[in-house]
Short mmCIF file of C-alpha atoms and ligand atoms in Angstrom, two decimals:
data_model
loop_
_atom_site.label_atom_id
_atom_site.label_comp_id
_atom_site.label_asym_id
_atom_site.label_seq_id
_atom_site.Cartn_x
_atom_site.Cartn_y
_atom_site.Cartn_z
CA MET A 5 37.93 -13.84 14.68
CA ALA A 6 38.14 -10.70 16.40
CA SER A 7 35.09 -9.11 17.07
CA LYS A 8 33.37 -6.62 19.23
CA ILE A 9 30.09 -8.31 19.08
CA LYS A 10 29.58 -10.81 22.32
CA LYS A 11 25.87 -10.98 22.34
CA ILE A 12 23.92 -12.11 19.69
CA GLY A 13 19.80 -12.58 18.75
CA VAL A 14 17.71 -14.92 16.73
CA LEU A 15 14.44 -14.46 15.35
CA CYS A 16 12.02 -15.96 13.29
CA SER A 17 10.02 -13.40 11.57
CA GLY A 18 6.69 -14.17 9.22
CA GLY A 19 4.71 -17.37 7.61
CA ASP A 20 7.01 -20.10 9.29
CA GLY A 21 8.47 -22.79 7.09
CA PRO A 22 9.90 -25.94 7.97
CA GLY A 23 13.04 -26.19 7.91
CA MET A 24 12.96 -22.08 10.43
CA ASN A 25 13.76 -24.69 14.08
CA ALA A 26 17.39 -26.08 11.82
CA ALA A 27 18.63 -21.97 11.35
CA VAL A 28 18.03 -21.19 15.33
CA ARG A 29 19.64 -24.45 15.94
CA ALA A 30 22.61 -23.75 13.44
CA VAL A 31 23.16 -19.48 14.45
CA VAL A 32 22.98 -20.79 18.45
CA ARG A 33 25.42 -23.69 18.46
CA SER A 34 27.95 -22.03 16.16
CA GLY A 35 27.37 -18.61 18.04
CA ILE A 36 28.27 -20.43 21.11
CA ASN A 37 31.24 -22.36 19.00
CA TYR A 38 32.80 -18.82 18.84
CA GLY A 39 32.07 -17.66 22.28
CA LEU A 40 29.10 -15.07 21.97
CA LYS A 41 25.87 -15.81 24.43
CA VAL A 42 22.41 -15.91 22.00
CA GLU A 43 19.51 -14.64 22.80
CA GLY A 44 16.46 -17.06 20.88
CA ILE A 45 13.93 -13.93 21.14
CA MET A 46 10.49 -14.75 21.01
CA ARG A 47 7.42 -13.75 18.28
CA GLY A 48 9.87 -11.83 15.98
CA TYR A 49 10.17 -8.66 16.54
CA GLN A 50 7.09 -8.35 18.14
CA GLY A 51 9.73 -10.22 21.13
CA LEU A 52 11.67 -8.14 20.51
CA ILE A 53 8.55 -4.94 21.36
CA ASP A 54 7.27 -7.44 24.48
CA ASN A 55 10.78 -8.09 25.98
CA ASP A 56 10.24 -11.44 25.27
CA MET A 57 13.54 -13.71 24.55
CA MET A 58 15.15 -16.39 26.97
CA GLU A 59 18.82 -17.37 26.78
CA MET A 60 19.67 -20.31 24.18
CA GLY A 61 22.47 -23.10 25.12
CA PRO A 62 23.61 -25.75 23.11
CA ARG A 63 21.57 -27.91 24.79
CA SER A 64 18.55 -25.77 24.37
CA VAL A 65 18.11 -26.85 20.19
CA SER A 66 18.89 -30.01 20.70
CA GLY A 67 16.44 -32.54 18.67
CA ILE A 68 15.06 -29.58 17.18
CA ILE A 69 17.10 -30.28 13.28
CA GLY A 70 14.52 -32.25 12.16
CA ARG A 71 11.14 -30.50 13.74
CA GLY A 72 8.25 -28.87 11.71
CA GLY A 73 7.98 -24.78 12.85
CA THR A 74 10.47 -23.10 14.96
CA ILE A 75 10.63 -23.43 18.66
CA ILE A 76 11.10 -19.20 19.59
CA LYS A 77 7.41 -19.24 17.75
CA THR A 78 7.27 -16.62 15.04
CA ALA A 79 4.85 -13.43 14.11
CA ARG A 80 3.17 -10.75 12.01
CA SER A 81 4.22 -7.45 14.08
CA PRO A 82 2.13 -5.01 12.69
CA GLU A 83 3.36 -2.37 15.92
CA PHE A 84 7.16 -3.31 14.45
CA ARG A 85 6.17 -1.38 11.08
CA THR A 86 5.64 1.66 13.06
CA GLU A 87 8.31 4.36 14.56
CA LYS A 88 7.20 3.72 18.03
CA GLY A 89 7.54 -0.17 17.70
CA GLN A 90 10.52 0.32 16.25
CA GLN A 91 12.19 2.25 18.78
CA LYS A 92 11.28 -0.27 22.23
CA ALA A 93 12.60 -2.97 20.11
CA VAL A 94 15.69 -1.07 19.80
CA ASN A 95 15.58 -0.37 23.24
CA THR A 96 15.15 -3.95 24.78
CA LEU A 97 18.54 -5.29 22.31
CA LYS A 98 20.46 -1.89 24.00
CA LYS A 99 18.57 -2.99 27.66
CA HIS A 100 20.20 -6.48 27.02
CA LYS A 101 23.21 -5.53 25.34
CA ILE A 102 22.64 -7.59 22.14
CA ASP A 103 25.57 -6.14 19.28
CA ALA A 104 23.46 -7.87 16.46
CA LEU A 105 20.71 -10.33 15.53
CA VAL A 106 19.63 -12.72 13.07
CA VAL A 107 16.48 -12.48 10.94
CA VAL A 108 14.91 -15.74 9.82
CA GLY A 109 11.95 -14.91 7.45
CA GLY A 110 10.70 -14.19 4.04
CA ASP A 111 10.37 -10.60 2.26
CA GLY A 112 8.33 -8.55 5.23
CA SER A 113 11.05 -9.62 7.68
CA TYR A 114 14.28 -8.17 5.88
CA LEU A 115 12.43 -5.39 5.21
CA GLY A 116 12.29 -5.37 9.34
CA ALA A 117 15.77 -6.77 9.41
CA ASN A 118 17.19 -3.64 6.68
CA GLU A 119 15.36 -1.08 9.35
CA LEU A 120 16.85 -2.17 12.07
CA TYR A 121 20.22 -1.51 9.98
CA SER A 122 20.07 1.23 7.81
CA LYS A 123 17.33 3.36 10.48
CA TRP A 124 18.70 2.23 14.29
CA GLY A 125 22.22 1.36 13.37
CA ILE A 126 21.58 -1.98 14.71
CA PRO A 127 23.57 -5.09 12.82
CA THR A 128 21.65 -7.42 11.06
CA VAL A 129 22.17 -9.92 8.79
CA GLY A 130 18.72 -12.45 6.70
CA ILE A 131 17.70 -15.68 5.97
CA PRO A 132 15.69 -16.43 4.40
CA GLY A 133 12.87 -18.43 5.56
CA THR A 134 9.20 -18.50 3.35
CA ILE A 135 8.37 -21.62 2.05
CA ASP A 136 7.74 -19.49 -1.68
CA ASN A 137 10.57 -19.42 -2.60
CA ASP A 138 10.27 -15.77 -3.87
CA LEU A 139 13.60 -14.25 -2.83
CA HIS A 140 16.41 -12.75 -4.95
CA GLY A 141 20.38 -13.76 -3.66
CA THR A 142 19.78 -17.27 -2.88
CA ASP A 143 18.62 -19.87 -5.22
CA GLN A 144 16.11 -21.96 -2.76
CA THR A 145 14.95 -20.48 0.63
CA ILE A 146 13.85 -22.34 3.51
CA GLY A 147 10.81 -24.67 3.27
CA CYS A 148 10.22 -24.71 0.01
CA ASN A 149 11.34 -27.65 -0.87
CA THR A 150 9.81 -29.37 2.08
CA ALA A 151 6.37 -27.58 1.27
CA ILE A 152 6.65 -28.79 -1.94
CA ASN A 153 6.79 -32.53 -0.90
CA THR A 154 4.26 -32.49 1.51
CA ALA A 155 1.56 -30.96 -1.72
CA LEU A 156 3.02 -33.75 -4.49
CA GLU A 157 2.47 -35.65 -2.01
CA ALA A 158 -1.05 -35.13 -1.57
CA ILE A 159 -0.85 -34.28 -4.75
CA ASP A 160 -0.70 -38.34 -5.47
CA LYS A 161 -4.13 -39.28 -3.75
CA VAL A 162 -5.98 -36.62 -4.90
CA ARG A 163 -4.86 -38.35 -7.81
CA ASP A 164 -6.22 -41.66 -7.07
CA THR A 165 -9.68 -40.57 -6.47
CA ALA A 166 -9.56 -38.61 -9.34
CA HIS A 167 -8.63 -41.25 -11.31
CA SER A 168 -11.54 -43.81 -10.52
CA MET A 169 -14.51 -40.92 -10.34
CA GLU A 170 -13.38 -39.74 -13.60
CA ARG A 171 -13.17 -36.15 -11.96
CA ILE A 172 -11.37 -32.72 -12.68
CA PHE A 173 -10.15 -31.78 -9.57
CA ILE A 174 -8.65 -28.03 -8.89
CA VAL A 175 -5.84 -28.11 -6.34
CA GLU A 176 -4.95 -24.73 -4.43
CA VAL A 177 -1.21 -24.41 -3.26
CA MET A 178 -0.19 -21.79 -1.47
CA GLY A 179 2.55 -18.85 -2.35
CA ASN A 180 1.63 -15.77 -2.05
CA ARG A 181 1.53 -13.72 -4.94
CA SER A 182 4.61 -16.22 -6.63
CA GLY A 183 4.02 -19.01 -8.62
CA TYR A 184 6.09 -21.11 -7.82
CA ILE A 185 5.33 -23.44 -5.69
CA ALA A 186 2.36 -24.24 -7.64
CA MET A 187 4.30 -24.64 -11.07
CA GLN A 188 6.67 -27.03 -9.23
CA VAL A 189 4.45 -28.61 -8.29
CA ALA A 190 1.48 -28.98 -11.73
CA MET A 191 4.56 -30.26 -12.80
CA GLY A 192 6.30 -32.51 -10.43
CA SER A 193 2.69 -34.90 -9.99
CA GLY A 194 2.33 -34.60 -13.43
CA ALA A 195 -0.77 -31.77 -12.83
CA GLU A 196 -2.63 -31.05 -16.28
CA ASP A 197 -2.75 -27.63 -16.12
CA VAL A 198 -1.80 -24.64 -13.34
CA VAL A 199 -2.79 -21.20 -13.09
CA VAL A 200 -0.25 -19.26 -11.34
CA PRO A 201 0.33 -15.03 -11.05
CA GLU A 202 2.83 -14.76 -13.22
CA PHE A 203 0.39 -15.93 -16.58
CA LYS A 204 -3.11 -14.85 -17.26
CA PRO A 205 -5.45 -17.50 -16.88
CA ASP A 206 -7.46 -18.00 -20.18
CA TYR A 207 -10.61 -20.56 -17.99
CA SER A 208 -12.22 -20.74 -21.16
CA ALA A 209 -9.15 -22.58 -23.58
CA MET A 210 -8.93 -24.41 -19.90
CA CYS A 211 -12.43 -25.26 -20.52
CA ASP A 212 -12.09 -27.00 -24.52
CA ARG A 213 -8.86 -28.14 -24.07
CA ILE A 214 -10.74 -30.05 -20.68
CA THR A 215 -14.01 -30.72 -22.88
CA LYS A 216 -11.60 -32.12 -26.23
CA GLY A 217 -9.54 -34.69 -23.85
CA ALA A 218 -13.53 -35.56 -22.61
CA LYS A 219 -14.16 -36.54 -26.08
CA ARG A 220 -11.24 -38.66 -26.43
CA GLY A 221 -11.75 -40.12 -23.46
CA LYS A 222 -9.68 -38.52 -21.02
CA ILE A 223 -12.31 -37.07 -17.97
CA SER A 224 -9.51 -37.02 -14.83
CA TRP A 225 -7.63 -33.51 -15.11
CA ILE A 226 -5.76 -32.15 -12.03
CA ILE A 227 -5.09 -28.61 -12.61
CA VAL A 228 -3.80 -26.30 -9.53
CA VAL A 229 -3.22 -22.95 -9.02
CA SER A 230 -1.61 -20.93 -6.74
CA GLU A 231 -3.85 -18.76 -3.69
CA GLY A 232 -4.51 -15.36 -5.12
CA VAL A 233 -5.27 -15.57 -8.23
CA VAL A 234 -8.80 -17.37 -7.97
CA LYS A 235 -10.54 -19.28 -5.86
CA ALA A 236 -10.07 -23.55 -6.43
CA ALA A 237 -14.04 -23.53 -5.40
CA SER A 238 -15.12 -21.22 -7.56
CA LEU A 239 -12.64 -21.96 -10.34
CA ALA A 240 -14.20 -26.21 -10.19
CA GLU A 241 -17.61 -24.23 -10.36
CA SER A 242 -16.65 -21.57 -13.17
CA ILE A 243 -15.48 -25.13 -15.14
CA THR A 244 -18.09 -27.75 -13.95
CA THR A 245 -20.80 -25.22 -15.80
CA MET A 246 -18.50 -24.64 -19.16
CA THR A 247 -17.92 -28.21 -19.16
CA GLY A 248 -20.64 -30.04 -17.81
CA LEU A 249 -17.90 -32.63 -16.19
CA GLU A 250 -18.25 -33.32 -11.88
CA THR A 251 -15.05 -30.96 -10.78
CA ARG A 252 -13.48 -30.64 -6.53
CA SER A 253 -11.91 -28.46 -5.75
CA VAL A 254 -9.58 -29.22 -2.92
CA VAL A 255 -6.92 -26.22 -0.98
CA LEU A 256 -3.53 -27.84 0.50
CA GLY A 257 -3.57 -24.06 2.82
CA HIS A 258 -1.41 -24.67 5.82
CA VAL A 259 -0.53 -28.64 5.31
CA GLN A 260 2.40 -27.35 3.35
CA ARG A 261 4.11 -24.78 5.99
CA GLY A 262 4.33 -27.83 8.99
CA GLY A 263 6.07 -31.12 8.95
CA ASN A 264 9.30 -32.14 9.44
CA PRO A 265 12.41 -30.44 7.12
CA CYS A 266 13.20 -32.35 4.22
CA ALA A 267 16.76 -33.10 3.77
CA LEU A 268 17.53 -30.05 1.89
CA ASP A 269 15.43 -27.82 4.39
CA ARG A 270 17.59 -28.82 6.81
CA ILE A 271 21.14 -28.86 5.23
CA LEU A 272 20.13 -25.52 3.87
CA SER A 273 18.96 -23.76 7.06
CA THR A 274 22.23 -25.03 9.30
CA ARG A 275 24.53 -23.91 6.56
CA LEU A 276 23.07 -20.16 6.30
CA GLY A 277 22.50 -20.70 10.17
CA VAL A 278 26.72 -20.77 10.57
CA ALA A 279 27.31 -18.59 7.79
CA ALA A 280 25.41 -15.16 9.01
CA VAL A 281 27.16 -15.98 12.32
CA GLU A 282 30.64 -15.68 10.47
CA GLU A 283 29.31 -12.40 8.36
CA LEU A 284 27.97 -10.90 11.24
CA LEU A 285 31.69 -11.86 13.49
CA LYS A 286 33.16 -10.49 10.06
CA GLY A 287 31.59 -7.02 10.76
CA ASN A 288 29.23 -7.34 7.18
CA ALA A 289 25.42 -6.52 8.48
CA GLY A 290 22.50 -5.23 6.64
CA LYS A 291 23.17 -8.87 4.23
CA ALA A 292 21.49 -11.33 3.76
CA ILE A 293 22.54 -14.79 3.43
CA GLY A 294 21.75 -17.54 0.33
CA VAL A 295 23.60 -20.44 -1.55
CA ILE A 296 23.40 -20.41 -5.24
CA GLN A 297 24.68 -23.02 -6.93
CA ASP A 298 25.84 -24.12 -3.50
CA LYS A 299 28.68 -21.70 -2.58
CA ILE A 300 27.38 -19.06 0.45
CA ASN A 301 25.95 -16.12 -1.22
CA ILE A 302 25.47 -12.58 0.22
CA VAL A 303 23.95 -9.73 -0.88
CA PRO A 304 22.55 -6.38 0.46
CA LEU A 305 19.32 -7.14 2.59
CA VAL A 306 16.99 -3.85 0.34
CA ASP A 307 18.10 -5.62 -2.74
CA ALA A 308 17.19 -10.10 -1.94
CA ARG A 309 13.71 -9.00 -1.68
CA LYS A 310 11.21 -9.87 -4.04
CA ARG A 311 12.13 -12.56 -7.16
CA PRO A 312 10.09 -13.57 -9.58
CA PHE A 313 10.42 -17.31 -10.75
CA ALA A 314 12.81 -16.55 -14.38
CA GLU A 315 11.65 -20.09 -15.26
CA PHE A 316 8.35 -19.90 -16.32
CA ASN A 317 7.36 -20.38 -19.53
CA GLU A 318 9.71 -22.53 -19.37
CA TYR A 319 8.06 -24.34 -16.87
CA TYR A 320 4.85 -23.53 -18.81
CA ARG A 321 6.29 -25.00 -21.82
CA LEU A 322 6.81 -28.18 -20.45
CA ILE A 323 3.83 -28.52 -18.25
CA THR A 324 1.78 -28.31 -21.76
CA MET A 325 4.02 -30.89 -23.40
CA MET A 326 3.34 -33.78 -20.69
CA ARG A 327 -0.82 -33.67 -21.21
O1 LIG B 429 4.72 -17.06 3.15
C1 LIG B 429 4.33 -17.84 3.78
C2 LIG B 429 2.49 -18.42 3.09
O2 LIG B 429 2.30 -19.42 4.11
C3 LIG B 429 2.08 -17.47 1.55
O3 LIG B 429 2.41 -19.06 0.54
C4 LIG B 429 0.87 -17.83 2.30
O4 LIG B 429 0.11 -16.87 1.57
C5 LIG B 429 0.74 -16.70 3.81
O5 LIG B 429 2.17 -17.24 4.51
C6 LIG B 429 -0.35 -17.21 4.78
O6 LIG B 429 -0.24 -16.10 5.67
P1 LIG B 429 -1.34 -16.35 6.98
O7 LIG B 429 0.01 -18.24 8.04
O8 LIG B 429 -0.38 -15.95 8.58
O9 LIG B 429 -2.19 -16.83 7.08
#
């Protein structure tokens, strides 16, 4: 591939997710295979502002495909949202003769990548790295599948104690403003109910179902709630008050972001990392790389941001049929 690009940078930005390391590895190794130099930028956009980076050789990414987190660290940078911060970042790129940038991150990171491209003329591409699976242009984001499996494993354990002590459990999962994780996890764990930002919750109908269930002898319930809609502890308290049944709460929190990436996330990250480098070499910048129906899919960064999950009604219908 004949290209003016000789040196690229790679950074991770926003909340980490399992598979980010595999993506960094894929960018580094494929870049080197194409004869490029690759700089690993530390702590996302903040590393650009602070001039904090290291040249990555092929061995610098040895043994990381299966490790959670990201060896080049990640962060959210309020400074990068300012004109001054962006100017500093651009100066660093120029100083190091970095011709193009691969950004691994979610919605806010894509916004940054698009600003670097459209306002400052830096060729950028985005790889979807977020457990929330809330971006257009890809069926899955890196880390989401592992996060769902981590949450499922935890809920299976909660189910054991819920059954044994005949209790109701409210389990709060991550997802930012998307109920994707909650919906998947509710279906996969056999939860009796789910509360997501996309649907207006009807707690009195929920309590009614619980009370009727209790009369039939069913006292153990798992209710998955997506963070941000309601705090698990306060919902547990309300349910206890409304039903008179013992209710406990569990917040799974950042556990969902850690751990070794599953096969799907490792493979997805590898495909996306290589495709990102190849698109830059083709001169195709300002784009987000995804995989749709098992094929690499390229959309403008501006179109890739914030996707509502299309199958919510169907998922919810199935969950209610399993009660
Ligand atoms: O976007 C990923 C995510 O894990 C969200 O699900 C969650 O709302 C947020 O990040 C938490 O961010 P922090 O780690 O900054 O608390």
